[in-house]
Amino acid sequence: MPDETIQSGSLSLEGMHSSVAVPHHQAGFWEQWRAFVGPAVLISVGYMDPGNWGTDLQAGAQFKYGLLWVVGLASIMAIFMQVLAARLGVVTGKDLAQACRDWYPEWTRWPNWLLSESAVGACDLAEVLGSAVALNLLFHIPLLWAVIITGLDVLLLLGLQSFGMRTIEAVVLVLSTTIAVCYFIEIFILPQTKPSFAEMAGGMVPQFHHAGMVYVAIGIIGATVMPHNLYLHSALVQSRKLQKDEPSMRRAIHFNTIDSTVALTLAFFVNAAILVLAAMVFFGKQSVTTAGGQVVHFGPDADWIRVAFLTLAPLLGTTLASTLFAVALLASGQSSTITGTLAGQVVMEGFMRWRLKPWVRRLITRGLAILPAVFIIGLRGDSSVTDLLTLSQVVLALQLPFAMFPLLQFTCSRKRMGRWKNGWFLMIAGWTTAILITAFDLYGLPESIRTAWHSVVGG
């Protein structure tokens, strides 16, 4: 049960609200940028979490650089939606969950909250699996026990929250940088990998030359915008001590737009690096024999995260390749789980005005993710990881319109946003993005539901 009921007008993530000072709007560019940078860094990890790795690896292995343009398109659409989420938080002083509660009929509160909680749990399921697979690959811990061990990362967030928002942002930045550095070494330092920039440039030209490309492209785009990130970003921007005069508002919107654009562009490079590595190493091959004599087959239904770990070492001739891959995966899972927990607090406090102690909230979120993973892995074994990731994407696809369309409705409304409502460019870009992503999700949903059902019942 909640510890207390928040009174009307109370704040989500109250301990972090207005906790970071910002300079006067006439201060220099770099001074203001240092103050505003951070919220989008936390958001960006959701775009390179373990749930995205499988589709990026599959795209590179099967179609080389042919779908690199889809990764770029997905990143552009993500930037539009996160810019809108930040704009809502800056202008209205409400996060998306609070706005839905206050501006929609009262009967929508419970279904909206339950849908949002399911999305947070689905995201956390992907992070659980990513961290658990990394522990399994690095330390040979049985996957079932690795999943259970991931529940202990509740201690990580509890420790970080006591040091404030800036510390959380710094830790996530370090983890994100770890991912980027690992892939930089894999692609540019290891002598066996020599990327062709001309071929990569050709991959940025839209094309569907081969059978199966459309379905993989849908997977990439459908996993792009995470609904919990829209709720979270609109809350995180309020960690800055914002002023409400016109020049200060203009600067806050400006610098949060820069923050979103830069952070998600870097996330694009990480996702592109995953695809490029798979293209260089796996494309054109049907199977690989590992040092222990195990034959690993490549195919559309392969568990690409595990395949990549097992085969990078023999293909590149060094065990460092596989180790770097697993370290990056662990950093991805741990950074994403921090933001997932914060998102859970935002939707609970925003929709229901309930507050739980951080450790209770964390245990609930992680428990909702661990229980289905433990049940299905215990029932079907390690082979179910890919199916579980698909299951998480199904839940996200179902919830996503309930986050995107209210966000667009609010930010396009002069009544809600005043003079800061979306201009024609953001309005067209935002609605086009939301409609495209929803259409891609719906198109791929029947096959995803069939796969998800098989992940539960087997077969």
Short mmCIF file of C-alpha atoms in Angstrom, two decimals, residues 11-307:
data_model
loop_
_atom_site.label_atom_id
_atom_site.label_comp_id
_atom_site.label_asym_id
_atom_site.label_seq_id
_atom_site.Cartn_x
_atom_site.Cartn_y
_atom_site.Cartn_z
CA LEU A 11 5.49 16.71 -7.60
CA SER A 12 6.78 13.50 -9.14
CA LEU A 13 10.38 12.61 -8.22
CA GLU A 14 9.94 15.26 -5.53
CA GLY A 15 13.42 14.90 -4.05
CA MET A 16 14.97 15.70 -7.43
CA HIS A 17 12.56 18.44 -8.54
CA SER A 18 14.29 21.82 -9.08
CA SER A 19 17.44 20.36 -7.51
CA VAL A 20 19.83 21.55 -10.25
CA ALA A 21 20.42 25.28 -10.50
CA VAL A 22 20.50 26.93 -13.92
CA PRO A 23 22.26 30.21 -14.75
CA HIS A 24 20.59 33.43 -15.87
CA HIS A 25 19.30 33.27 -19.43
CA GLN A 26 21.95 35.80 -20.48
CA ALA A 27 24.80 33.56 -19.33
CA GLY A 28 27.17 32.11 -21.93
CA PHE A 29 26.30 29.12 -24.10
CA TRP A 30 28.59 26.60 -22.43
CA GLU A 31 27.58 27.62 -18.91
CA GLN A 32 23.91 27.10 -19.77
CA TRP A 33 24.58 23.91 -21.70
CA ARG A 34 26.40 22.34 -18.71
CA ALA A 35 23.38 23.13 -16.53
CA PHE A 36 20.76 21.68 -18.88
CA VAL A 37 22.62 18.64 -20.24
CA GLY A 38 21.71 15.36 -18.55
CA PRO A 39 18.03 14.38 -18.75
CA ALA A 40 18.32 13.24 -22.37
CA VAL A 41 21.44 11.21 -21.48
CA LEU A 42 19.27 9.14 -19.14
CA ILE A 43 16.62 8.84 -21.83
CA SER A 44 19.10 7.80 -24.54
CA VAL A 45 19.98 4.53 -22.81
CA GLY A 46 16.46 3.33 -23.56
CA TYR A 47 17.33 3.53 -27.25
CA MET A 48 20.34 1.25 -26.92
CA ASP A 49 19.01 -1.19 -24.33
CA PRO A 50 19.19 -4.98 -24.79
CA GLY A 51 15.77 -4.96 -26.44
CA ASN A 52 17.27 -3.13 -29.44
CA TRP A 53 20.38 -5.27 -29.78
CA GLY A 54 18.67 -8.32 -31.27
CA THR A 55 17.09 -6.42 -34.18
CA ASP A 56 20.30 -4.50 -34.92
CA LEU A 57 22.39 -7.68 -34.91
CA GLN A 58 19.87 -9.51 -37.08
CA ALA A 59 19.69 -6.62 -39.57
CA GLY A 60 23.47 -6.50 -40.02
CA ALA A 61 23.92 -10.26 -40.21
CA GLN A 62 21.20 -10.82 -42.80
CA PHE A 63 21.30 -7.65 -44.92
CA LYS A 64 24.73 -6.14 -44.24
CA TYR A 65 24.34 -2.34 -44.35
CA GLY A 66 20.99 -2.44 -46.19
CA LEU A 67 18.93 -1.38 -43.17
CA LEU A 68 21.32 1.21 -41.75
CA TRP A 69 18.98 3.90 -43.05
CA VAL A 70 16.17 2.46 -40.93
CA VAL A 71 18.30 2.89 -37.79
CA GLY A 72 18.83 6.52 -38.83
CA LEU A 73 15.12 7.09 -39.53
CA ALA A 74 14.17 5.53 -36.19
CA SER A 75 16.61 7.81 -34.39
CA ILE A 76 15.20 10.93 -36.08
CA MET A 77 11.67 9.95 -35.05
CA ALA A 78 12.88 9.33 -31.50
CA ILE A 79 14.39 12.83 -31.37
CA PHE A 80 11.06 14.40 -32.38
CA MET A 81 9.10 12.58 -29.67
CA GLN A 82 11.62 13.26 -26.91
CA VAL A 83 11.85 16.95 -27.84
CA LEU A 84 8.05 17.13 -27.43
CA ALA A 85 8.19 15.35 -24.06
CA ALA A 86 10.83 17.76 -22.77
CA ARG A 87 8.84 20.72 -24.09
CA LEU A 88 5.71 19.58 -22.22
CA GLY A 89 7.59 19.33 -18.93
CA VAL A 90 9.33 22.69 -19.29
CA VAL A 91 6.24 24.68 -20.31
CA THR A 92 3.47 23.16 -18.17
CA GLY A 93 5.46 22.07 -15.13
CA LYS A 94 3.72 18.70 -15.42
CA ASP A 95 5.05 15.38 -16.62
CA LEU A 96 2.99 13.41 -19.15
CA ALA A 97 1.39 11.22 -16.47
CA GLN A 98 0.27 14.23 -14.45
CA ALA A 99 -1.06 15.92 -17.59
CA CYS A 100 -3.12 12.84 -18.50
CA ARG A 101 -4.51 12.66 -14.97
CA ASP A 102 -5.42 16.35 -14.80
CA TRP A 103 -6.67 16.92 -18.36
CA TYR A 104 -8.47 13.68 -19.19
CA PRO A 105 -11.69 12.32 -17.62
CA GLU A 106 -11.20 10.77 -14.19
CA TRP A 107 -12.23 7.28 -15.37
CA THR A 108 -9.12 7.10 -17.62
CA ARG A 109 -6.74 7.27 -14.65
CA TRP A 110 -6.68 3.59 -13.69
CA PRO A 111 -6.47 2.07 -17.19
CA ASN A 112 -3.78 4.59 -18.18
CA TRP A 113 -1.77 3.83 -15.06
CA LEU A 114 -2.04 0.06 -15.48
CA LEU A 115 -1.01 0.29 -19.15
CA SER A 116 1.95 2.48 -18.21
CA GLU A 117 3.02 0.10 -15.45
CA SER A 118 2.87 -2.80 -17.90
CA ALA A 119 5.16 -0.86 -20.25
CA VAL A 120 7.64 -0.17 -17.44
CA GLY A 121 7.58 -3.85 -16.50
CA ALA A 122 8.10 -4.89 -20.13
CA CYS A 123 11.09 -2.58 -20.47
CA ASP A 124 12.51 -3.91 -17.22
CA LEU A 125 12.08 -7.46 -18.54
CA ALA A 126 14.38 -6.60 -21.45
CA GLU A 127 16.92 -5.08 -19.07
CA VAL A 128 16.74 -8.11 -16.75
CA LEU A 129 17.41 -10.42 -19.66
CA GLY A 130 20.26 -8.29 -21.00
CA SER A 131 22.03 -8.09 -17.67
CA ALA A 132 21.39 -11.77 -16.94
CA VAL A 133 22.69 -12.93 -20.31
CA ALA A 134 25.80 -10.76 -19.81
CA LEU A 135 26.43 -12.32 -16.38
CA ASN A 136 25.87 -15.77 -17.87
CA LEU A 137 28.30 -15.13 -20.71
CA LEU A 138 30.99 -13.43 -18.62
CA PHE A 139 30.94 -15.60 -15.51
CA HIS A 140 29.10 -18.77 -16.66
CA ILE A 141 26.39 -18.26 -14.05
CA PRO A 142 23.31 -20.31 -14.99
CA LEU A 143 20.83 -17.99 -16.68
CA LEU A 144 18.06 -18.66 -14.16
CA TRP A 145 20.32 -17.64 -11.25
CA ALA A 146 21.64 -14.68 -13.23
CA VAL A 147 18.07 -13.40 -13.62
CA ILE A 148 17.55 -13.66 -9.86
CA ILE A 149 20.87 -11.91 -9.15
CA THR A 150 19.78 -8.92 -11.24
CA GLY A 151 17.20 -8.20 -8.54
CA LEU A 152 20.07 -7.06 -6.31
CA ASP A 153 20.66 -3.99 -8.46
CA VAL A 154 17.97 -2.34 -6.33
CA LEU A 155 20.92 -1.43 -4.10
CA LEU A 156 22.57 0.45 -6.99
CA LEU A 157 19.71 2.88 -7.53
CA LEU A 158 19.08 3.36 -3.82
CA GLY A 159 22.70 4.35 -3.36
CA LEU A 160 22.65 6.72 -6.32
CA GLN A 161 19.42 8.49 -5.35
CA SER A 162 20.95 9.62 -2.09
CA PHE A 163 23.60 11.56 -4.05
CA GLY A 164 21.15 13.44 -6.27
CA MET A 165 20.23 13.79 -9.93
CA ARG A 166 23.65 14.89 -11.14
CA THR A 167 25.27 11.74 -9.76
CA ILE A 168 22.68 9.50 -11.44
CA GLU A 169 23.28 11.33 -14.73
CA ALA A 170 27.04 10.93 -14.36
CA VAL A 171 26.83 7.18 -13.65
CA VAL A 172 24.53 6.57 -16.63
CA LEU A 173 26.88 8.63 -18.80
CA VAL A 174 29.79 6.42 -17.73
CA LEU A 175 27.82 3.25 -18.53
CA SER A 176 26.74 4.66 -21.90
CA THR A 177 30.32 5.65 -22.67
CA THR A 178 31.41 2.11 -21.78
CA ILE A 179 29.07 0.74 -24.44
CA ALA A 180 30.36 3.21 -27.03
CA VAL A 181 34.03 2.55 -26.21
CA CYS A 182 33.58 -1.22 -26.41
CA TYR A 183 32.09 -0.95 -29.89
CA PHE A 184 34.69 1.59 -30.99
CA ILE A 185 37.44 -0.88 -30.05
CA GLU A 186 35.63 -3.76 -31.76
CA ILE A 187 35.16 -1.87 -35.02
CA PHE A 188 38.18 0.41 -35.31
CA ILE A 189 40.94 -1.05 -33.11
CA LEU A 190 40.76 -4.82 -33.62
CA PRO A 191 42.73 -5.54 -36.79
CA GLN A 192 40.24 -8.06 -38.17
CA THR A 193 37.48 -5.47 -38.60
CA LYS A 194 37.85 -2.85 -41.31
CA PRO A 195 34.57 -1.02 -41.99
CA SER A 196 33.88 0.26 -45.49
CA PHE A 197 32.60 3.82 -45.17
CA ALA A 198 31.51 3.83 -48.80
CA GLU A 199 29.30 0.76 -48.22
CA MET A 200 27.92 2.29 -45.05
CA ALA A 201 27.04 5.47 -46.95
CA GLY A 202 25.19 3.31 -49.47
CA GLY A 203 23.27 1.74 -46.58
CA MET A 204 21.81 5.15 -45.73
CA VAL A 205 19.85 5.12 -49.00
CA PRO A 206 16.27 3.81 -48.43
CA GLN A 207 15.81 0.41 -50.05
CA PHE A 208 14.12 -2.98 -49.61
CA HIS A 209 16.02 -5.22 -52.01
CA HIS A 210 15.64 -8.57 -50.24
CA ALA A 211 12.80 -10.64 -48.82
CA GLY A 212 12.46 -10.24 -45.08
CA MET A 213 13.90 -6.73 -44.93
CA VAL A 214 10.52 -5.13 -44.28
CA TYR A 215 9.83 -7.31 -41.25
CA VAL A 216 13.25 -6.61 -39.68
CA ALA A 217 12.81 -2.89 -40.43
CA ILE A 218 9.47 -2.96 -38.60
CA GLY A 219 11.25 -4.56 -35.66
CA ILE A 220 13.83 -1.78 -35.57
CA ILE A 221 11.28 1.05 -35.84
CA GLY A 222 8.71 -0.61 -33.60
CA ALA A 223 11.27 -0.85 -30.79
CA THR A 224 12.34 2.77 -31.19
CA VAL A 225 10.23 5.03 -29.01
CA MET A 226 9.74 3.59 -25.54
CA PRO A 227 6.52 4.85 -23.89
CA HIS A 228 8.12 5.05 -20.46
CA ASN A 229 10.77 7.41 -21.86
CA LEU A 230 8.08 9.97 -22.78
CA TYR A 231 6.73 9.99 -19.22
CA LEU A 232 10.22 10.07 -17.72
CA HIS A 233 11.71 12.80 -19.92
CA SER A 234 8.85 15.19 -19.18
CA ALA A 235 9.60 14.71 -15.47
CA LEU A 236 13.41 14.78 -15.62
CA VAL A 237 13.57 18.22 -17.27
CA GLN A 238 11.92 19.57 -14.12
CA SER A 239 14.96 18.57 -12.10
CA ARG A 240 16.32 21.94 -13.31
CA LYS A 241 15.28 25.01 -11.33
CA LEU A 242 13.40 26.58 -14.22
CA GLN A 243 12.29 30.22 -14.34
CA LYS A 244 8.94 31.05 -15.95
CA ASP A 245 9.77 34.37 -17.60
CA GLU A 246 9.75 34.34 -21.40
CA PRO A 247 13.53 34.53 -22.07
CA SER A 248 14.26 31.79 -19.53
CA MET A 249 11.55 29.53 -20.98
CA ARG A 250 12.89 30.04 -24.48
CA ARG A 251 16.41 29.11 -23.36
CA ALA A 252 15.18 26.06 -21.43
CA ILE A 253 13.30 24.76 -24.49
CA HIS A 254 16.31 25.53 -26.69
CA PHE A 255 18.86 23.71 -24.53
CA ASN A 256 16.62 20.73 -23.84
CA THR A 257 16.17 20.39 -27.60
CA ILE A 258 19.95 20.41 -28.03
CA ASP A 259 20.31 17.89 -25.18
CA SER A 260 17.79 15.54 -26.81
CA THR A 261 19.30 15.86 -30.27
CA VAL A 262 22.90 15.26 -29.16
CA ALA A 263 22.12 12.37 -26.79
CA LEU A 264 19.92 10.50 -29.27
CA THR A 265 22.38 11.10 -32.10
CA LEU A 266 25.01 9.37 -29.98
CA ALA A 267 22.51 6.55 -29.36
CA PHE A 268 22.13 6.27 -33.14
CA PHE A 269 25.88 5.79 -33.51
CA VAL A 270 25.83 3.00 -30.91
CA ASN A 271 22.94 1.23 -32.65
CA ALA A 272 24.62 1.74 -36.01
CA ALA A 273 27.82 0.28 -34.57
CA ILE A 274 25.97 -2.86 -33.46
CA LEU A 275 24.57 -3.28 -36.97
CA VAL A 276 27.92 -2.52 -38.62
CA LEU A 277 29.78 -5.04 -36.45
CA ALA A 278 27.22 -7.73 -37.30
CA ALA A 279 27.48 -6.83 -41.00
CA MET A 280 31.26 -7.13 -41.02
CA VAL A 281 31.45 -10.33 -38.99
CA PHE A 282 28.33 -12.36 -39.78
CA PHE A 283 27.05 -11.32 -43.21
CA GLY A 284 27.41 -14.04 -45.85
CA LYS A 285 28.06 -16.81 -43.32
CA GLN A 286 25.71 -19.66 -42.46
CA SER A 287 27.46 -21.04 -39.36
CA VAL A 288 30.66 -20.87 -37.33
CA THR A 289 32.52 -23.55 -35.37
CA THR A 290 33.73 -22.36 -31.98
CA ALA A 291 37.01 -23.38 -30.31
CA GLY A 292 35.16 -26.07 -28.37
CA GLY A 293 33.83 -27.65 -31.56
CA GLN A 294 30.28 -26.28 -31.19
CA VAL A 295 28.64 -25.36 -34.48
CA VAL A 296 26.63 -22.13 -34.19
CA HIS A 297 24.10 -21.61 -36.98
CA PHE A 298 22.94 -18.21 -38.19
CA GLY A 299 19.30 -17.77 -39.13
CA PRO A 300 16.25 -15.51 -38.80
CA ASP A 301 15.20 -17.19 -35.54
CA ALA A 302 18.66 -17.18 -33.94
CA ASP A 303 19.28 -15.72 -30.48
CA TRP A 304 21.57 -13.08 -31.94
CA ILE A 305 22.91 -11.77 -28.64
CA ARG A 306 24.18 -15.21 -27.63
CA VAL A 307 25.29 -16.02 -31.18
#
